Coordinates of C-alpha atoms in Angstrom, one line a residue:
X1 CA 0.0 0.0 0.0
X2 CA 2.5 2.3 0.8
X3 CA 4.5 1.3 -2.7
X4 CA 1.4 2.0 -4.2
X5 CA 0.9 5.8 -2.7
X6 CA 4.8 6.3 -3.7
X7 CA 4.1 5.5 -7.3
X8 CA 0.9 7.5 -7.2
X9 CA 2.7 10.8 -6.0
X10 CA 5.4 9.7 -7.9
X11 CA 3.2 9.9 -11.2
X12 CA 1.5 13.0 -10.5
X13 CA 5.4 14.7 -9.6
X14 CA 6.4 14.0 -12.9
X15 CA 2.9 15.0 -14.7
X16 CA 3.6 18.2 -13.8
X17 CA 7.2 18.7 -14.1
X18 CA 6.1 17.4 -17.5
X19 CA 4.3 20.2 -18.0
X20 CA 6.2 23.1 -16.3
X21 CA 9.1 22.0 -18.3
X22 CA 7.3 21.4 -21.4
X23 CA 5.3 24.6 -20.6
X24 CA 8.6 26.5 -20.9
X25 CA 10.8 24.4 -23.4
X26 CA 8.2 25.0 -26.4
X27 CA 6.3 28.2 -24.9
X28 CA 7.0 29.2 -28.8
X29 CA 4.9 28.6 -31.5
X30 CA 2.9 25.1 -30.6
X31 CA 0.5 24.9 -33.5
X32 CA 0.5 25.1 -37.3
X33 CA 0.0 28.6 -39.3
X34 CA -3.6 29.2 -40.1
X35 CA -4.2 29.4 -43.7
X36 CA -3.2 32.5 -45.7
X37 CA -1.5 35.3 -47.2
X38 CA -0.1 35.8 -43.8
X39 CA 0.6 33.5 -41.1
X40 CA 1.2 34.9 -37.1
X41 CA 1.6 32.4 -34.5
X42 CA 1.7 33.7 -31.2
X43 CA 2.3 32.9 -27.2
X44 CA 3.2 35.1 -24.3
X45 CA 6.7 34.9 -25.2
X46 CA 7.0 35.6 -28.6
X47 CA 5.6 35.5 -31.9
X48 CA 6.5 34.3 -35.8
X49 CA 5.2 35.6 -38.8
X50 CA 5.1 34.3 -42.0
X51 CA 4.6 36.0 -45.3
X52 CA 4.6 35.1 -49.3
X53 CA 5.6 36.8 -52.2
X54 CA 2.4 35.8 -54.2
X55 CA 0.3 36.1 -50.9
X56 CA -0.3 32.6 -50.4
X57 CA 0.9 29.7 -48.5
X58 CA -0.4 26.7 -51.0
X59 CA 0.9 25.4 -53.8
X60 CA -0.5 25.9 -57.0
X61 CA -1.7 22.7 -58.5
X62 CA 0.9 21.0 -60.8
X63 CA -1.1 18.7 -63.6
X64 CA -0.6 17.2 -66.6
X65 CA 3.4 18.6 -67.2
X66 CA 5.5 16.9 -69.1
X67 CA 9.5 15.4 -68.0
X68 CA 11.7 18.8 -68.4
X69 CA 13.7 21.3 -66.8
X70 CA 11.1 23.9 -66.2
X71 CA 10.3 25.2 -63.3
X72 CA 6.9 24.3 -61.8
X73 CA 7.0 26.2 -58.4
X74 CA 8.7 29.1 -57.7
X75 CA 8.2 30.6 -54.3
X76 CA 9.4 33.2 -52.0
X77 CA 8.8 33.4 -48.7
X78 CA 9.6 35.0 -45.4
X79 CA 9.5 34.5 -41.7
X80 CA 10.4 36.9 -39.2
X81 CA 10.8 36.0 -35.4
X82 CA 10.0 38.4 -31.9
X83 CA 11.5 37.7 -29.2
X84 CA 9.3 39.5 -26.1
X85 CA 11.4 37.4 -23.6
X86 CA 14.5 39.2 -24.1
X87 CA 15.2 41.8 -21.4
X88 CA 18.6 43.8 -21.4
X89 CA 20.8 41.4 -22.9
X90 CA 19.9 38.4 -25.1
X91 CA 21.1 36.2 -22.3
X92 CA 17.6 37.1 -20.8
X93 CA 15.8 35.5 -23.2
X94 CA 14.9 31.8 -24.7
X95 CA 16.1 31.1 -28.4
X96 CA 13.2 30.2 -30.7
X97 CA 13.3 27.2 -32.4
X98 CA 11.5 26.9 -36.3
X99 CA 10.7 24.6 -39.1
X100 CA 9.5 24.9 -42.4
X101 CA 8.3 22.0 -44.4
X102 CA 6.0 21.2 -46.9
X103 CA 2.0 19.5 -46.4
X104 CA 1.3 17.7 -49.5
X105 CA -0.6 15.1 -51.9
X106 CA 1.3 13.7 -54.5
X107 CA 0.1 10.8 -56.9
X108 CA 3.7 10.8 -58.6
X109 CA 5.7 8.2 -58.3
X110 CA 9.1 8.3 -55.7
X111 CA 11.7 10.7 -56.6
X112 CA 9.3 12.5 -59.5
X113 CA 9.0 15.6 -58.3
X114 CA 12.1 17.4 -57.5
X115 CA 12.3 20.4 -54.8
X116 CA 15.1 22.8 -54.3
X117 CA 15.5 25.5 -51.6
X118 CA 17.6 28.2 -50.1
X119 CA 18.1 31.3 -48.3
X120 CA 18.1 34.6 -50.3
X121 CA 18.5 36.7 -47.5
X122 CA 18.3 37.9 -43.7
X123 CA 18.9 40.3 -42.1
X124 CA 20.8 38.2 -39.3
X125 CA 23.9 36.2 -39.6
X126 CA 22.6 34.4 -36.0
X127 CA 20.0 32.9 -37.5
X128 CA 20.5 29.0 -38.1
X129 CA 19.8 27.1 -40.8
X130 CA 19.5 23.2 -41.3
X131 CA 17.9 22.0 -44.9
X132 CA 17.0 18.6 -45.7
X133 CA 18.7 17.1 -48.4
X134 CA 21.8 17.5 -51.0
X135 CA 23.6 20.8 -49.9
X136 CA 25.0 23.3 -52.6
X137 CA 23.1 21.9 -56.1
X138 CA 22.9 23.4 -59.2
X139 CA 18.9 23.9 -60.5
X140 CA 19.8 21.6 -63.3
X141 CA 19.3 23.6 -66.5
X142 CA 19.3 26.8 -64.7
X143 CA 22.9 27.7 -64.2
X144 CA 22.4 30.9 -62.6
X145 CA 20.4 29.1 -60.2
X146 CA 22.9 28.2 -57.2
X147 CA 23.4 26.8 -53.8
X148 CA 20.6 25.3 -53.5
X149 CA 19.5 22.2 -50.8
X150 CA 18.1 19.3 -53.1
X151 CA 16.0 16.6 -52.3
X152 CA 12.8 14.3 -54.0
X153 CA 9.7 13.8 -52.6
X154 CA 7.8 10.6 -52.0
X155 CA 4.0 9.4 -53.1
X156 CA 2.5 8.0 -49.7
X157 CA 4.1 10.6 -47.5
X158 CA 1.9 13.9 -46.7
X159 CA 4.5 16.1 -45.0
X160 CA 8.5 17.0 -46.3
X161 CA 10.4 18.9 -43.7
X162 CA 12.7 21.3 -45.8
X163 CA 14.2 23.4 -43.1
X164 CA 14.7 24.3 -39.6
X165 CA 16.9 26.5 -37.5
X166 CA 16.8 28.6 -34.4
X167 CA 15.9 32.6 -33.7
X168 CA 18.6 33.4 -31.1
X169 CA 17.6 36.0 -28.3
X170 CA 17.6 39.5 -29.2
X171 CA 15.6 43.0 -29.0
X172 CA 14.9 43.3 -32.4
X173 CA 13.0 41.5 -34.9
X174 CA 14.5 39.0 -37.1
X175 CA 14.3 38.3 -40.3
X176 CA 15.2 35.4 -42.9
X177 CA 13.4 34.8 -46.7
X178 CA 14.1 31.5 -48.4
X179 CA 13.2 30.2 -51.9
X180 CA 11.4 27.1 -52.9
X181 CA 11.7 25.5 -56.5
X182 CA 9.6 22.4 -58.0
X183 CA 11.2 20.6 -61.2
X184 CA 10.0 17.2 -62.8
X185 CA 13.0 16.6 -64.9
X186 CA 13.5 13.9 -67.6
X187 CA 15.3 10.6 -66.0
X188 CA 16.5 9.1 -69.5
X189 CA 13.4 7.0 -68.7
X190 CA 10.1 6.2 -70.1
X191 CA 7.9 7.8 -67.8
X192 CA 4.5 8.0 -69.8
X193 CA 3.6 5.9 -66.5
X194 CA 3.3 9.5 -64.3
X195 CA 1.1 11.2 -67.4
X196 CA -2.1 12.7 -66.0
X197 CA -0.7 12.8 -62.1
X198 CA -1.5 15.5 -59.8
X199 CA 0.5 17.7 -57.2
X200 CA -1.0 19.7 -54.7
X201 CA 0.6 21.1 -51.7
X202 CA 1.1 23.8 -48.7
X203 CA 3.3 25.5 -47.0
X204 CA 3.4 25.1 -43.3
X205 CA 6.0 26.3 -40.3
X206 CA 6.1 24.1 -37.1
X207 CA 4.7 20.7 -37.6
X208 CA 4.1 19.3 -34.3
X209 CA 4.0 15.9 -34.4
X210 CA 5.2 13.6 -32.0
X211 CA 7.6 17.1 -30.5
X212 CA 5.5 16.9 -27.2
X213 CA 5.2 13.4 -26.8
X214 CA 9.0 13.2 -27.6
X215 CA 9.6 15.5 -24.8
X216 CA 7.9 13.5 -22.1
X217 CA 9.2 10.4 -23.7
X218 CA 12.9 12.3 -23.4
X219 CA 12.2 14.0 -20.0
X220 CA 10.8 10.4 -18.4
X221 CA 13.7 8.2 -19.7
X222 CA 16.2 10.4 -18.1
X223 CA 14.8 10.8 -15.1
X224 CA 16.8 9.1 -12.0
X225 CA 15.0 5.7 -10.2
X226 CA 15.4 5.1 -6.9
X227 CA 16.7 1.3 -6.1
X228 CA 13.7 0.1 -6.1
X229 CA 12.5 1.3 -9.5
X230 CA 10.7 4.2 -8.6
X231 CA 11.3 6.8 -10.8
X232 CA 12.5 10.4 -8.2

């Protein structure tokens, strides 16, 4: 019985050091962007906006193209990050974490559709940048087209994390704009096979899934048990 109270306060300890901690670790930005021409997630601790150059977040729909170097997408978009938890210094403050990816339907085949993406410009050297797939590539048959990250996008999967970084602590707004290109290039092979497919997509900045269930998974596992298994 007494085990039995242990484990019970024991549970309830960690519920809610689950949720101060997770309370305070993602206090930035815990859902998707609304629909739009412009997207503004907020909390009490800061805020993330995101704009686009043609003043909406989806993708137009890509049918019936034929295998070439064309570009099918070409989009511009911004996101700019306030930090209201910075005080005198940025040491005050939390840094704020981001990701951009890409909410999709596809009925091409693997590797079809092409995507390549970069940063154009920011106006802060601070903020990081991680993208998802081949570094520094070539737009094929665009030569001008540089330094972009490269990667292929696959038929059953509905969401394509492109990149993610972190807003570092500071008293003025940041901002960072990236670029986002869609090819279906010839593979030398017969691909009459992906004639009449679709493409329809979105794009979308902090997918959450699985982040808060990875942090109590996280937080639980390296918590310290007592000798008698009883996590403290």
């Amino acid at each position: 019985m007494e085990n039995k109270k242990i484990t019970i306060i024991t549970i309830l300890t960690v519920g809610i050091l689950i949720i101060t901690f997770g309370g305070i670790t993602y206090a930035f930005f815990t859902a998707n962007n609304p629909e739009g021409s412009t997207a503004e997630i907020k909390s009490e601790t800061g805020r993330m906006l995101i704009t686009y150059n043609d003043g909406t977040d989806n993708i137009v729909p890509v049918t019936n193209i034929q295998p070439s170097n064309a570009i099918l997408v070409n989009k511009t978009f911004t996101l700019t990050g306030s930090n209201t938890t910075v005080g005198t210094s940025s040491s005050d403050g939390l840094p704020m974490p981001y990701e951009v990816g890409l909410k999709y339907i596809s009925s091409f085949s693997d590797g079809m559709i092409h995507y390549y993406i970069k940063k154009i410009s920011s106006n802060s050297d601070d903020i990081t940048t991680n993208f998802v797939g081949e570094p520094n590539q070539t737009i094929p048959g665009h030569d001008t087209e540089i330094g972009y990250a490269h990667g292929t996008l696959a038929k059953d999967a509905i969401y394509q994390k492109l990149v993610s970084g972190v807003f570092p602590s500071k008293t003025s707004d940041q901002t960072i704009t990236f670029n986002l290109k869609f090819q279906f290039p010839d593979n030398g092979e017969n691909q009459d096979s992906e004639k009449g497919k679709t493409f329809n997509g979105k794009i979308i900045i902090n997918n959450e899934n699985n982040k808060v269930s990875q942090v109590i998974a996280d937080l639980y596992d390296n918590t310290e048990k007592d000798e008698n298994g009883i996590t403290i």
